[in-house]
Coordinates of C-alpha atoms in Angstrom, one line a residue:
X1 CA -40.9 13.4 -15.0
X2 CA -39.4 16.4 -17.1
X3 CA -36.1 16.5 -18.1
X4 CA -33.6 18.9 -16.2
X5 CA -32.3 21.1 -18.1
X6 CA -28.6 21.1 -17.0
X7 CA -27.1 22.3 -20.1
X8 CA -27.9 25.4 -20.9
X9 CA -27.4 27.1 -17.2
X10 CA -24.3 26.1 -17.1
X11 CA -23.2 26.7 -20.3
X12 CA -24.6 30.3 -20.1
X13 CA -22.5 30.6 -17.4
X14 CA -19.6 29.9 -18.6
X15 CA -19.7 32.1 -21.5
X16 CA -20.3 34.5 -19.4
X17 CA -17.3 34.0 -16.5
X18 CA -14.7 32.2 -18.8
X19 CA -12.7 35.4 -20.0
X20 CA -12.5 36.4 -16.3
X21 CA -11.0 33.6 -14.9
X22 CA -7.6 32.1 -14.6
X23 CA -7.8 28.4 -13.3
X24 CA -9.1 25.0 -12.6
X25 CA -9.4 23.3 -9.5
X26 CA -9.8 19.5 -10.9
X27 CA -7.9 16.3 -11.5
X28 CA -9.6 14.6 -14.2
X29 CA -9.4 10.6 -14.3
X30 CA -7.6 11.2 -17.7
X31 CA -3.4 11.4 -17.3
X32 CA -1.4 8.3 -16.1
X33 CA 1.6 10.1 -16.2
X34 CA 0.2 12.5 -13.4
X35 CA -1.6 9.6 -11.3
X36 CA 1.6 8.0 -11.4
X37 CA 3.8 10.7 -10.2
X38 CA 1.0 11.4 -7.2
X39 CA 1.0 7.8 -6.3
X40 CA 5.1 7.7 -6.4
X41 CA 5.1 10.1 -3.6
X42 CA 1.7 9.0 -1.6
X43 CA 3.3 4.9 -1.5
X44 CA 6.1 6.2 0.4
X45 CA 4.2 8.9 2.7
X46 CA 5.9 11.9 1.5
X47 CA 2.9 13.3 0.0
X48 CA -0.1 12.3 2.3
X49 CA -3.3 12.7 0.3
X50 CA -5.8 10.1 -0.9
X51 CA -5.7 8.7 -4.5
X52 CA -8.7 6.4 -5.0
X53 CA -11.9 9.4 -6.0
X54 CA -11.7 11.2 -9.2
X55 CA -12.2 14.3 -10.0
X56 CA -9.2 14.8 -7.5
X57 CA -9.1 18.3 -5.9
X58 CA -6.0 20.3 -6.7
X59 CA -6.5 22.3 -3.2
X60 CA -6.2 18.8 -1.7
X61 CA -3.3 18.2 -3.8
X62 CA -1.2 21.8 -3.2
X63 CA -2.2 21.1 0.5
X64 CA -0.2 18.1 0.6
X65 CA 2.7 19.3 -1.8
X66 CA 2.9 22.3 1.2
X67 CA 3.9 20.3 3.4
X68 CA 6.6 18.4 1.6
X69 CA 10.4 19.7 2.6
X70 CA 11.7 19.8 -1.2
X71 CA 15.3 20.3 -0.3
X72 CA 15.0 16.2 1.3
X73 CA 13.8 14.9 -1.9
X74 CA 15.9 13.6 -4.3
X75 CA 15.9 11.2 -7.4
X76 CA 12.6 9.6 -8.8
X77 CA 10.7 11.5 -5.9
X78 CA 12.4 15.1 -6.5
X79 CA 11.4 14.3 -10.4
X80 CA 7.6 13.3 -9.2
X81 CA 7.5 16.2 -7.3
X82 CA 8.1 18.8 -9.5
X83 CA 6.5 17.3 -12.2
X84 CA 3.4 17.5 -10.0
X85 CA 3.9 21.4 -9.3
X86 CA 4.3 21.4 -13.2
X87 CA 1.0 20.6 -13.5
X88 CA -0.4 22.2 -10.8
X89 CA 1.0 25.6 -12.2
X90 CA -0.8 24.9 -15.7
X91 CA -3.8 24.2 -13.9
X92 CA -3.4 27.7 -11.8
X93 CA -3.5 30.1 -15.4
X94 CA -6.4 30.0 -17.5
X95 CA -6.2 27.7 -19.8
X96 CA -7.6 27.2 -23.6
X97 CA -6.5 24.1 -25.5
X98 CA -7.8 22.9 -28.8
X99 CA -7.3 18.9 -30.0
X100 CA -7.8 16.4 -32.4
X101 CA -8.4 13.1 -32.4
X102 CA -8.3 10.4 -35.3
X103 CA -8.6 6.8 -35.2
X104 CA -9.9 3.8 -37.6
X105 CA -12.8 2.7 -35.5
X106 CA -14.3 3.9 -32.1
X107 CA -12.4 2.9 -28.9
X108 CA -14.3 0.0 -27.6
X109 CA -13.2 0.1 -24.1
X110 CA -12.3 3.4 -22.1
X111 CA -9.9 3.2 -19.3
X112 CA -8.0 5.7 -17.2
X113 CA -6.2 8.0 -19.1
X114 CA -7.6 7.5 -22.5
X115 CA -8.3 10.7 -24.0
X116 CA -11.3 9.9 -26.3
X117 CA -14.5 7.3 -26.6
X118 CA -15.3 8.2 -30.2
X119 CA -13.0 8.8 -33.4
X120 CA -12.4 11.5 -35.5
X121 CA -13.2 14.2 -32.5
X122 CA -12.2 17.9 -32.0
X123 CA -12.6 20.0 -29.1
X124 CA -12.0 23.5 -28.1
X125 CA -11.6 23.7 -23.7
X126 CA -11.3 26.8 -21.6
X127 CA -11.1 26.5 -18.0
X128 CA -10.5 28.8 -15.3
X129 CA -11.5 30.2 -11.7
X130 CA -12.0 33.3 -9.6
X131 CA -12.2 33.0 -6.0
X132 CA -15.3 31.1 -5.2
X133 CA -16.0 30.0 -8.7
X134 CA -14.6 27.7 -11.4
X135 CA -16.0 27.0 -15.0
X136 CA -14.7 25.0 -17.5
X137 CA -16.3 25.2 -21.2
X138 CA -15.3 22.0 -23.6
X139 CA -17.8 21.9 -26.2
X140 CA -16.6 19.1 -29.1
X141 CA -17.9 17.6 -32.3
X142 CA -17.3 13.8 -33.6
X143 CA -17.9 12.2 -37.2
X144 CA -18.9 9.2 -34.9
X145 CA -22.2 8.1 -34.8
X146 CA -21.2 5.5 -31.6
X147 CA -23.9 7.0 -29.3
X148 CA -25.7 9.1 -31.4
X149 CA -24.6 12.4 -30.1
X150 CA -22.3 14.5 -33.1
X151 CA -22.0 17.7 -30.4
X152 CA -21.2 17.3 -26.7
X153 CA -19.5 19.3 -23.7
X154 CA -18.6 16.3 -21.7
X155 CA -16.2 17.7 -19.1
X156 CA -17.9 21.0 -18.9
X157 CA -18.7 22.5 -15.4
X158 CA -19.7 25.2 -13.4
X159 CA -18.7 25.3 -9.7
X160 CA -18.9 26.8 -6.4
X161 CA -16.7 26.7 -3.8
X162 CA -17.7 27.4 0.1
X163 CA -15.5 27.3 3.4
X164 CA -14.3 23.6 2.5
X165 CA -16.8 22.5 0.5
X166 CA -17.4 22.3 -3.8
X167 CA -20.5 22.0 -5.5
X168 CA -20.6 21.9 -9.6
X169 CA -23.3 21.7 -12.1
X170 CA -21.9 19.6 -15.3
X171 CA -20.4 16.7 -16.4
X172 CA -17.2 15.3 -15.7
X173 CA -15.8 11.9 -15.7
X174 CA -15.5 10.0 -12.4
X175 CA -13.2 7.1 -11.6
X176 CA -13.7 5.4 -8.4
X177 CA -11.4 2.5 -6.8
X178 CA -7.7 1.6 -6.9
X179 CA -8.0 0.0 -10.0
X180 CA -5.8 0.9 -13.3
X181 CA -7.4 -0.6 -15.6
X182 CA -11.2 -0.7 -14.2
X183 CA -13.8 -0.5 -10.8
X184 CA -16.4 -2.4 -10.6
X185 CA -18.6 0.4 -9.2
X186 CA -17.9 3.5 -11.7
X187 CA -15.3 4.1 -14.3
X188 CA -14.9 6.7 -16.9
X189 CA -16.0 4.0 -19.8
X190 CA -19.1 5.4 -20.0
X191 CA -19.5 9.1 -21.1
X192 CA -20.3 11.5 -18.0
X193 CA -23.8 12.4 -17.6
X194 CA -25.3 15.9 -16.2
X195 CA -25.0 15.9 -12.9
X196 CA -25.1 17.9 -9.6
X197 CA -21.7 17.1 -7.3
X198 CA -21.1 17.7 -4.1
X199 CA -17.4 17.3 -2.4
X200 CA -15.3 18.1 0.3
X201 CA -12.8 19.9 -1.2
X202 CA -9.6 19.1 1.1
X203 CA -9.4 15.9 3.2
X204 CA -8.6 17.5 6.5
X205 CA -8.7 15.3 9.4
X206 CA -11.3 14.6 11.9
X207 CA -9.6 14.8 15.4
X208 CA -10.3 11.9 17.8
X209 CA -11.9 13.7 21.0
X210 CA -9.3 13.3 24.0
X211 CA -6.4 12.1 22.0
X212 CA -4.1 12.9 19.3
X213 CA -5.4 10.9 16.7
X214 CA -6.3 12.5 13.6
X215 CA -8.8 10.4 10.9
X216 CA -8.4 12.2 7.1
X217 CA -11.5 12.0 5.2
X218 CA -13.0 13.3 1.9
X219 CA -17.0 12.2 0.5
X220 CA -18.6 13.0 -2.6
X221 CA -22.0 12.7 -3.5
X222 CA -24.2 13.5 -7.1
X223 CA -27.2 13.4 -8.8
X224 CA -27.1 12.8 -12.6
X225 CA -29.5 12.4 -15.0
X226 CA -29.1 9.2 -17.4
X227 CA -30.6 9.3 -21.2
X228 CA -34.1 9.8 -22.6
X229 CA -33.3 6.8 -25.0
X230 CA -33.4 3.9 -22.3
X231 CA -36.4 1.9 -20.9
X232 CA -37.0 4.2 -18.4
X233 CA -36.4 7.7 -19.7
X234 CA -34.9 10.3 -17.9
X235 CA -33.8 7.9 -15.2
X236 CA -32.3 9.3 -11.8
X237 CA -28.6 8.3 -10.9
X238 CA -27.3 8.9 -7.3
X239 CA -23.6 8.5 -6.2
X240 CA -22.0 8.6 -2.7
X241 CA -18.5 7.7 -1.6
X242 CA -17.0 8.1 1.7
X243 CA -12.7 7.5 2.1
X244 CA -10.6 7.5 5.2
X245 CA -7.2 6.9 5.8
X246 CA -7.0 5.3 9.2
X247 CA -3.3 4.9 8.9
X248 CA -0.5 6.2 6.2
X249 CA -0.7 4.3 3.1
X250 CA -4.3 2.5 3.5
X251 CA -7.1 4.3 2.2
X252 CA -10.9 2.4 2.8
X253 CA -14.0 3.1 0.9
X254 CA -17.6 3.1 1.0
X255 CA -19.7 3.2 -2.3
X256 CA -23.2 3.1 -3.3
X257 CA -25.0 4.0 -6.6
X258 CA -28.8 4.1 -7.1
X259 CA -30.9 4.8 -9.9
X260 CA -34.6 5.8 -9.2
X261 CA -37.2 8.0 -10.5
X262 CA -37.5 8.5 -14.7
X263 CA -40.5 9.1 -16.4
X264 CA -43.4 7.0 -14.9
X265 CA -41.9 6.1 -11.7
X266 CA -42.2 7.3 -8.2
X267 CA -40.0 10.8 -8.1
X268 CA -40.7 12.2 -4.4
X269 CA -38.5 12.8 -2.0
X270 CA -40.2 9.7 0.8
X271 CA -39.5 7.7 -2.4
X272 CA -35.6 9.3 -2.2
X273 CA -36.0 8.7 1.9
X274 CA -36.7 4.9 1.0
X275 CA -34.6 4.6 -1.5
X276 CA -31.5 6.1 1.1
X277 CA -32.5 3.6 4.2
X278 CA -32.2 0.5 1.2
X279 CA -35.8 0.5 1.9
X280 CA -36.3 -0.9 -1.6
X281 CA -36.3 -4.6 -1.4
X282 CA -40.0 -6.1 -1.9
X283 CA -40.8 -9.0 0.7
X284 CA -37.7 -7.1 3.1
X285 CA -39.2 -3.5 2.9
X286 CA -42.8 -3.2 3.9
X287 CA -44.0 -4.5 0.3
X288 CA -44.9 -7.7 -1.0
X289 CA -43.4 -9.1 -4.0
X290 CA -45.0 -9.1 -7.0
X291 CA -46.0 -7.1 -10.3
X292 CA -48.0 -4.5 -8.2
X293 CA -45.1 -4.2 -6.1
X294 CA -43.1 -2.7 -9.3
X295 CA -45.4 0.4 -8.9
X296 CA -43.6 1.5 -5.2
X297 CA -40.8 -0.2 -5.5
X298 CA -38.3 2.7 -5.1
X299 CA -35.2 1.9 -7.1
X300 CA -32.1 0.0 -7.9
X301 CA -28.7 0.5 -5.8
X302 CA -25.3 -1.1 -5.5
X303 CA -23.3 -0.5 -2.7
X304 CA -19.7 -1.7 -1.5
X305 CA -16.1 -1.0 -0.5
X306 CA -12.4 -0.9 -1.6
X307 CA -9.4 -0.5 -0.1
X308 CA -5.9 0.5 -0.8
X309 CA -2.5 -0.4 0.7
X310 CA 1.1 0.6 -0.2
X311 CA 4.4 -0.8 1.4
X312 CA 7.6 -1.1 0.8
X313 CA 9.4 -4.4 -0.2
X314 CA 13.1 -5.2 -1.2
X315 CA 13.5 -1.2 -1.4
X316 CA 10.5 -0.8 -4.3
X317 CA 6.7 0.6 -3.5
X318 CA 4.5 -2.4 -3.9
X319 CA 0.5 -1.5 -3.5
X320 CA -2.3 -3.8 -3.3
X321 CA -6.2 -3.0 -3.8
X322 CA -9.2 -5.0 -3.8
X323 CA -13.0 -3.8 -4.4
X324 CA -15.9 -5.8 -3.0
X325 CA -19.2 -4.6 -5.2
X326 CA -22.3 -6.0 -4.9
X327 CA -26.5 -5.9 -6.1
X328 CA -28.6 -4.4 -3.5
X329 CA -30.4 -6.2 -0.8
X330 CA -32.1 -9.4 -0.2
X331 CA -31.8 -10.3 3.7
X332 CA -30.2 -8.2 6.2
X333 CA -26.7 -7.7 4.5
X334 CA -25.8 -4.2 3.5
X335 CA -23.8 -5.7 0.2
X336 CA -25.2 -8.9 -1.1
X337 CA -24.5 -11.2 -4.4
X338 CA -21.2 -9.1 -4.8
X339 CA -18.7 -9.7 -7.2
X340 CA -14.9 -8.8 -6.8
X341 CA -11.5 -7.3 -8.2
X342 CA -7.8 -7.4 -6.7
X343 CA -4.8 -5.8 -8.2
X344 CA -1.1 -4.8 -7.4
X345 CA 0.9 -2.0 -8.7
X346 CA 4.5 -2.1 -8.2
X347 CA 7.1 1.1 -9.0
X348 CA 10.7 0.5 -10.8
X349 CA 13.2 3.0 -11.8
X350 CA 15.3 1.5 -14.6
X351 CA 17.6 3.2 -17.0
X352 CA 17.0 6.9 -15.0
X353 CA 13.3 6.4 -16.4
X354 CA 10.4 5.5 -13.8
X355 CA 7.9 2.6 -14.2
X356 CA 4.7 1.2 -13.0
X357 CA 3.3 -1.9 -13.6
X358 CA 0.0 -3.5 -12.3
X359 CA -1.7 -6.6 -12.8
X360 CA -5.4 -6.8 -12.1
X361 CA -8.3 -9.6 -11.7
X362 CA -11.9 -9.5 -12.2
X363 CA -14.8 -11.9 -12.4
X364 CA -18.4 -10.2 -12.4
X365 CA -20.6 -13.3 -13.0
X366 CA -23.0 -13.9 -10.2
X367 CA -25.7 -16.4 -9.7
X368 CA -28.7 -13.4 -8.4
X369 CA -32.5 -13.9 -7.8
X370 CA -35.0 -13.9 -9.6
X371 CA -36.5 -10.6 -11.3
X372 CA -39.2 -10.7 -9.3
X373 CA -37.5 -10.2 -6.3
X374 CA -36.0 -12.2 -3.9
X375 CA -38.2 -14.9 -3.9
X376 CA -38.4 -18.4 -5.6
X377 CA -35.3 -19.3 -8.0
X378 CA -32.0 -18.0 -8.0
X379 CA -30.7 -17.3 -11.7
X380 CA -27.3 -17.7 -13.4
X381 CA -25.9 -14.9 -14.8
X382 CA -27.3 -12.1 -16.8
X383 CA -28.2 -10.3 -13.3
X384 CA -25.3 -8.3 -12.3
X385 CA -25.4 -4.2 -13.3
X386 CA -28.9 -5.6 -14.5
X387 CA -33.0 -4.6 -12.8
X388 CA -36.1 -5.9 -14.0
X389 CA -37.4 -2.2 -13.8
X390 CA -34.6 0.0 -15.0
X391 CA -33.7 -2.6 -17.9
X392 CA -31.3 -0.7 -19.2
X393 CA -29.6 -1.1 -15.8
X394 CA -26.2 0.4 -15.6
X395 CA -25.2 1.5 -18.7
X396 CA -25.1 5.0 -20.3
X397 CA -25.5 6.0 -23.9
X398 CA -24.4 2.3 -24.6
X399 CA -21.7 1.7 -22.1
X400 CA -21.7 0.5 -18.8
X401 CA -21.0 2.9 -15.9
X402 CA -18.7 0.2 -14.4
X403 CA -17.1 -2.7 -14.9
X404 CA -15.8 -1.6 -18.8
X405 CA -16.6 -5.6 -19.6
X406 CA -19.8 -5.8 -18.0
X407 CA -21.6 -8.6 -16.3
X408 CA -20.3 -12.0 -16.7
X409 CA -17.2 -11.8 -17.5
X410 CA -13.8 -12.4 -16.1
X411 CA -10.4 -10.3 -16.7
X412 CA -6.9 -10.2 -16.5
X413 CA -5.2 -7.3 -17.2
X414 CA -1.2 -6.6 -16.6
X415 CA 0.1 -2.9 -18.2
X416 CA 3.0 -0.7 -17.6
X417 CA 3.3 3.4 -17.3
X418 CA 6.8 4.6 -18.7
X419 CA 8.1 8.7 -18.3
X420 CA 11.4 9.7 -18.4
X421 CA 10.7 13.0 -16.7
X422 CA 11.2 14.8 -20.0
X423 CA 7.8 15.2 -21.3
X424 CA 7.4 11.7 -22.5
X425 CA 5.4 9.1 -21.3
X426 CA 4.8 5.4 -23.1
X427 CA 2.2 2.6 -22.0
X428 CA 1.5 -0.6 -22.9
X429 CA -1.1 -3.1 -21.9
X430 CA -2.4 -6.7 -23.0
X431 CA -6.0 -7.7 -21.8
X432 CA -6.9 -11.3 -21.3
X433 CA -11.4 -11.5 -21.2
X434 CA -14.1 -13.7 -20.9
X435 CA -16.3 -11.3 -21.9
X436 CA -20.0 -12.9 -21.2
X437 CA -18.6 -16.4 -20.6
X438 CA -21.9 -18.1 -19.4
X439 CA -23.2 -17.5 -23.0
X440 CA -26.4 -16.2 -22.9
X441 CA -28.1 -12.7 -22.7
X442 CA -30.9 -11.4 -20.8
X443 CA -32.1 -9.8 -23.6
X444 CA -30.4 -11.3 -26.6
X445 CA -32.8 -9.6 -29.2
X446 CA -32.7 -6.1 -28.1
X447 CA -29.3 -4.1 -28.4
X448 CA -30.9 -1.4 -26.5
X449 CA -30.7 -3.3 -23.1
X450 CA -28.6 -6.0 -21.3
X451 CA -24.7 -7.0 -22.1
X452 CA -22.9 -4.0 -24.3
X453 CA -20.2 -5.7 -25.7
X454 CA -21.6 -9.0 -26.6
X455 CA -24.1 -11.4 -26.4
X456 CA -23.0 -14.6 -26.9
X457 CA -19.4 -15.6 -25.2
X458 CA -16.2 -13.9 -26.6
X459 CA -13.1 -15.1 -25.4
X460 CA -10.6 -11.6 -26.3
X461 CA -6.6 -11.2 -25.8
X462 CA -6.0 -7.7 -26.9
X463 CA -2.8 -5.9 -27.0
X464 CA -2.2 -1.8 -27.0
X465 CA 0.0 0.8 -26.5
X466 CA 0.3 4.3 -26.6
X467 CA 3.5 7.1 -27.2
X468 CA 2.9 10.9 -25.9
X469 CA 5.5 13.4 -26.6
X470 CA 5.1 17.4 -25.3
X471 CA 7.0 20.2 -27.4
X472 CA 6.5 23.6 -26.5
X473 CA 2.6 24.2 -26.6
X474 CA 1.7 20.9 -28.6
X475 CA 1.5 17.6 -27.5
X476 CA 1.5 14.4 -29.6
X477 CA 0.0 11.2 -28.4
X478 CA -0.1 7.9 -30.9
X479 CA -1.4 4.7 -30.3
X480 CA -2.5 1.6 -31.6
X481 CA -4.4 -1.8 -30.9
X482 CA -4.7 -5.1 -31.9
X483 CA -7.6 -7.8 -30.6
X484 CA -8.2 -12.0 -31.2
X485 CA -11.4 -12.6 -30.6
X486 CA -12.7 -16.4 -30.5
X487 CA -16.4 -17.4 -30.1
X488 CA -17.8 -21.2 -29.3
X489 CA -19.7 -21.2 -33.0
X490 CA -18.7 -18.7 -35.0
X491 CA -15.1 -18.0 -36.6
X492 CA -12.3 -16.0 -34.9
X493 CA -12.0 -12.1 -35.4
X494 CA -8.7 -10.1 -35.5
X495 CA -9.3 -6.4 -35.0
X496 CA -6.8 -3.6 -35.0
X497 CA -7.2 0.1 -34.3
X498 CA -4.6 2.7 -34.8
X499 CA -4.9 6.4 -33.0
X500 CA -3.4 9.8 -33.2
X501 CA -4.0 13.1 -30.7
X502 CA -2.7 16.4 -31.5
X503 CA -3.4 18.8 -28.6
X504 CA -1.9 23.1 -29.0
X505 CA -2.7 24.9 -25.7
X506 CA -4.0 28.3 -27.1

């Protein structure tokens, strides 16, 4: 299979359209201060748009702020309002900014709205939009040598917009689930492959034939191309995600990811037909088990659902969420083998400054089947985000695509937002990890493949924090962290980590 050559057509592009353009259309997973203010107004249902699918749509978002009545807004939700046309106007100029990034080691876990993966980075962005077309061009360079790649244009895109509909060619981060901290099914920890993306662009309703009931609904759906440096090179990755909002304030979700095709492996489109109908379980799926099954078998997928729910209790916005991600297949179950996460967010407004805080759980050890399908022995561990084909499994240029802990390992994660509505916003977090607590690796010898952050048991409590300040066209972000680590036979490790930003729009 040959490698697609994303890169440069999009990048041409750009070049070519990015002095003639004067906007950008998307909500990258990458500001808590503006997924806060959005969720302030959503958990009350003043503005009524979904929250859980990044890149968010700013159509989708101005739609929504249209129909708000300003003049019966007042307090913490006049503040969130404007600060969210704010940022909608800055997104509706063309835009250049340039930044710089310093810090004492590589970030070892990326969450929403951190800023950078890799220390010591700088990167030059210019965005923009005509009518049917938006490009951003972010090309940066990094004295980090975490993934091996000194030049990238992660967040680069070129896209096209028809009737209600958006398709771009690039690659941008993607967060998908309520979750603050992480999703089980895709996160922005990993860096954003290539990738073709296809969205609905605003989420306007479906009407119920022969009644007034009207269902809101937005999908997404991409093709990306993962690494040449994995077991199986140049493997396939296909997303789809499906949200409705049956009723204000609850928003469900249907996920699946598959990788297939990659260099030696069936690439055709029956094999894409099988691999779409979950036709890709050997012994369930017109194929016996076994090593000369490997040859047909189509692929490996994931698949499951979250949901969202925001009320009001003792006068303050309380949400909870919950995502339900599991391995594909074996019997006739759509998710099977799953693992879980729940959280709660909850919004205070103390000393005229607005906070949210959220607490979130997650175990992703599972006892899965063997790797020669789902026949004879279960297994322990060492199976989830894992595929006795792809071996690699889910994880990108050393980094999983999910879960930022990976398999096996349970979390508990509290943090708070902070913004006084004057262009400063604190955060603060302390993680509590299992990270790989059955104590074994699938493939303890190889750092290429199987757990990314460890692979022997590591017991981590980890404390960081962040301060961002905007003057005039700069804006200053610090940070630091500071990790125990304990291990069943080694000694214990204190890390720290300290962080600066300097961004100038241009």
């Amino acid at each position: 299979m040959k490698k697609i050559k994303i890169k440069p057509f999009f990048i041409t592009c750009i070049l070519f359209i990015s002095f003639f353009s004067k906007a950008e259309p998307y909500i990258a997973p990458d500001s808590l201060a503006l997924r806060a203010n959005i969720q302030i107004l959503t958990e009350q249902g003043i503005l009524k748009t979904m929250t859980t699918t990044y890149p968010m749509m700013w159509p989708e978002v101005k739609r929504a702020l249209d129909e708000v009545d300003e003049t019966s807004l007042a307090g913490i939700n006049l503040s969130a309002y404007l600060f969210i046309k704010n940022e909608y106007k800055n997104a509706t100029k063309k835009r250049a900014t340039l930044s710089v990034n310093g810090a004492t080691k590589d970030n070892r876990f990326h969450s929403f709205g951190d800023n950078s993966r890799n220390k010591n980075t700088i990167q030059y962005s210019v965005s923009g939009v005509w009518d049917y077309v938006a490009v951003k061009f972010a090309p940066s360079v990094t004295t980090s040598n975490f993934d091996d790649d000194q030049y990238t244009f992660d967040e680069s895109y070129l896209a096209f917009r028809a009737g209600n509909w958006n398709l771009s060619i690039g690659m941008q981060d993607k967060w998908w689930g309520g979750g603050w901290d992480s999703n089980l099914g895709l996160t922005n920890n990993a860096r954003p492959m290539p990738a073709i993306t296809l969205s609905r662009t605003q989420a306007l309703p479906f009407n119920v034939p022969f009644t007034d009931y009207q269902l809101p609904w937005t999908v997404t759906t991409y093709m990306a191309q993962m690494e040449e440096e994995r077991h199986v090179p140049n493997t396939l990755l296909w997303g789809f995600r499906a949200t409705v909002m049956p009723f204000d304030n609850f928003e469900f979700s249907v996920s699946r990811l598959a990788q297939w095709a990659g260099d030696g492996r069936p690439s055709d489109f029956d094999t894409f037909v099988d691999l779409f109908l979950g036709r890709d379980n050997c012994g369930k799926s017109g194929f016996e088990c076994g090593d000369e099954a490997q040859a047909v078998e189509p692929g490996n997928q994931q698949a499951g659902f979250d949901v969202r729910y925001s009320f009001n209790a003792f006068s303050k916005p309380i949400t909870l969420y919950a995502n339900h991600f599991g391995e594909d297949g074996g019997g006739d179950k759509f998710i099977s083998r799953a693992v879980n996460q729940v959280g709660m967010d909850m919004s205070f407004n103390w000393f005229n400054q607005y906070q949210k805080v959220y607490i979130e759980y997650a175990d992703t050890f599972k006892v899965c089947a063997n790797t020669n399908g789902w026949q004879g022995p279960d297994r322990p561990g060492d199976c989830f985000y894992e595929h006795h084909i792809y071996q690699t499994g889910m994880r990108y240029k050393a980094r999983n695509i999910g879960h930022l802990y990976d398999n096996d390992t349970t979390s508990i994660v509290a943090g708070i937002v902070n913004q006084d509505f004057n262009e400063t916003v604190w955060t603060a977090k302390v993680r509590y990890l299992e990270i790989n607590n059955d104590n074994s690796a699938r493939y303890p010898d190889d750092p290429n493949k199987g757990h990314t952050l460890s692979k022997i048991s590591e017991d981590v409590i980890m404390l960081s924090g962040d301060y961002q300040k905007r003057l005039a066209e700069f804006t200053y972000k610090i940070g630091a962290s500071v990790s125990q680590s304990s291990f069943i036979d080694l000694p214990s490790e204190t890390d720290y980590n300290l962080f600066f930003q300097i961004k100038r729009d241009l």
